[in-house]
Structures are given as C-alpha cells and as structure tokens.
C-alpha cells in the first residue's frame, strides 16, 4: 500500500482522522440528527453521529453530509477547530468559514494552499493533524518554515537538515516511522 499524499481526502476520512487525533474513534452512537446519505451500517456512521451530537459538524442544508465528497480546507478548518477547541465561532452567511481559517492560520498549522475552498490532499491533512497534535508549525511557504515533503525519504532528509542546524530535536527512523529523540524513552513497567 502507498500513502499517496497528493490524493484528496473525503469528508468522512478527514473527520475520522481528526477525531482520532483527539482520542478514541466512536464505534457506536445514537444519532440526534440523521442524514439522507449516511447509511446506518456504514463505517463512518458512528463517527458522523458523534461529530453531529457534539456540535463539531452540521452537514449541508439539504439534509446530506456527503461523506464521500472531498473535503475543502474551509470545511476541514472548522472540524479541526471544533475538535481541538481552538476557539473559533462560526460566522453566518457566505463566509461562515473565516473564523476557522483564521484560527488555523494563527495556530500556524495552515499548509500551503492556494484557495481555501480547494479540496484538501492527504498530505495537507497529515500536516494539519501533525501540527495540531504536536504544537509544531506546519510548512507554509509564505512563512518559510519547511520545504515541501512528498515522501518518507523527503521527510528524513529534511529532518536531518534541521538536526544539523540544531533548530529542531533529533530524529531517528524505525522501519517506515520517524520519531523524535525525546520520544525514545520507553517505560517497560
């Protein structure tokens, strides 16, 4: 299997990953609101149910959630902000997303995107999730933080460059995973 960071990510996939970044992913849920396009037995049904019940998402005005639709950065910023309680409050009207986009930018976890309505790629989703979970800044060329990372090999090369400049902690690899040196402490108890 491959990661394919350039591929888009669906609304249901994004929601699952961001909910998972905060804790457990729900496997059961009693819906307070249902959507015409979310079947009860679908893998994403309890995830969407939990997100609706907790006020993370609302769905569309036509009564759908569109779980298989690629998620836009605007939609993703709302989910991240709500799941991680970043403090944005939805505005009304056509620009409902602006407070969420602004808080994502303020947190410095906004990837390089050209249009906030563009579909997010899997790579951009990973940058956002990593940034919000670790508190580290996400690459944004306008800020010049990190160069584009499109593969595990690219990531290792960039981390080695940072290590040489002493501007970031040391990293090591194990298989396909990359770890920070301070995370090497294991408790065998």
CSV table of C-alpha atoms in Angstrom, one decimal, residues 82-144:
chain,number,residue,atom,x,y,z
A,82,UNK,CA,-14.1,22.3,16.9
A,83,UNK,CA,-12.4,19.0,17.7
A,84,UNK,CA,-9.4,20.7,19.3
A,85,UNK,CA,-11.4,23.5,20.8
A,86,UNK,CA,-9.3,26.3,19.2
A,87,UNK,CA,-11.9,28.9,19.9
A,88,UNK,CA,-13.3,29.9,16.6
A,89,UNK,CA,-17.1,30.5,16.4
A,90,UNK,CA,-18.9,30.0,13.1
A,91,UNK,CA,-19.8,33.2,11.3
A,92,UNK,CA,-23.1,33.4,9.5
A,93,UNK,CA,-23.7,33.6,5.8
A,94,UNK,CA,-21.4,33.1,2.8
A,95,UNK,CA,-18.2,33.5,4.7
A,96,UNK,CA,-19.1,31.1,7.7
A,97,UNK,CA,-15.6,29.6,7.5
A,98,UNK,CA,-13.4,32.7,8.0
A,99,UNK,CA,-13.1,32.4,11.8
A,100,UNK,CA,-12.0,28.8,11.5
A,101,UNK,CA,-9.5,29.5,8.7
A,102,UNK,CA,-8.1,32.4,10.8
A,103,UNK,CA,-7.6,30.3,13.9
A,104,UNK,CA,-5.9,27.6,11.9
A,105,UNK,CA,-3.5,30.3,10.5
A,106,UNK,CA,-3.0,31.8,14.0
A,107,UNK,CA,-2.1,28.4,15.3
A,108,UNK,CA,0.4,28.2,12.4
A,109,UNK,CA,-0.9,24.8,11.2
A,110,UNK,CA,-2.2,26.0,7.8
A,111,UNK,CA,-0.5,24.2,5.0
A,112,UNK,CA,0.3,25.8,1.6
A,113,UNK,CA,-3.0,26.1,-0.1
A,114,UNK,CA,-4.0,28.4,-2.9
A,115,UNK,CA,-7.7,28.6,-2.3
A,116,UNK,CA,-9.5,27.8,1.0
A,117,UNK,CA,-12.3,26.2,-0.9
A,118,UNK,CA,-9.9,23.7,-2.7
A,119,UNK,CA,-10.1,20.1,-1.7
A,120,UNK,CA,-7.5,19.1,0.9
A,121,UNK,CA,-4.9,16.5,-0.1
A,122,UNK,CA,-4.0,13.6,2.2
A,123,UNK,CA,-0.6,15.3,2.6
A,124,UNK,CA,-2.1,18.6,3.7
A,125,UNK,CA,-4.4,16.7,6.1
A,126,UNK,CA,-1.4,15.0,7.6
A,127,UNK,CA,0.4,18.4,8.1
A,128,UNK,CA,-2.6,19.8,9.8
A,129,UNK,CA,-3.1,16.8,12.1
A,130,UNK,CA,0.6,16.7,13.0
A,131,UNK,CA,0.6,20.5,13.7
A,132,UNK,CA,-2.4,20.4,15.9
A,133,UNK,CA,-1.3,17.3,17.8
A,134,UNK,CA,2.3,18.3,18.4
A,135,UNK,CA,2.0,22.1,18.5
A,136,UNK,CA,4.7,22.4,15.8
A,137,UNK,CA,4.3,24.8,12.9
A,138,UNK,CA,3.2,23.4,9.6
A,139,UNK,CA,5.2,24.3,6.5
A,140,UNK,CA,3.8,27.3,4.8
A,141,UNK,CA,6.0,28.8,2.0
A,142,UNK,CA,4.8,32.3,2.9
A,143,UNK,CA,6.3,31.8,6.3
A,144,UNK,CA,9.3,29.8,5.1
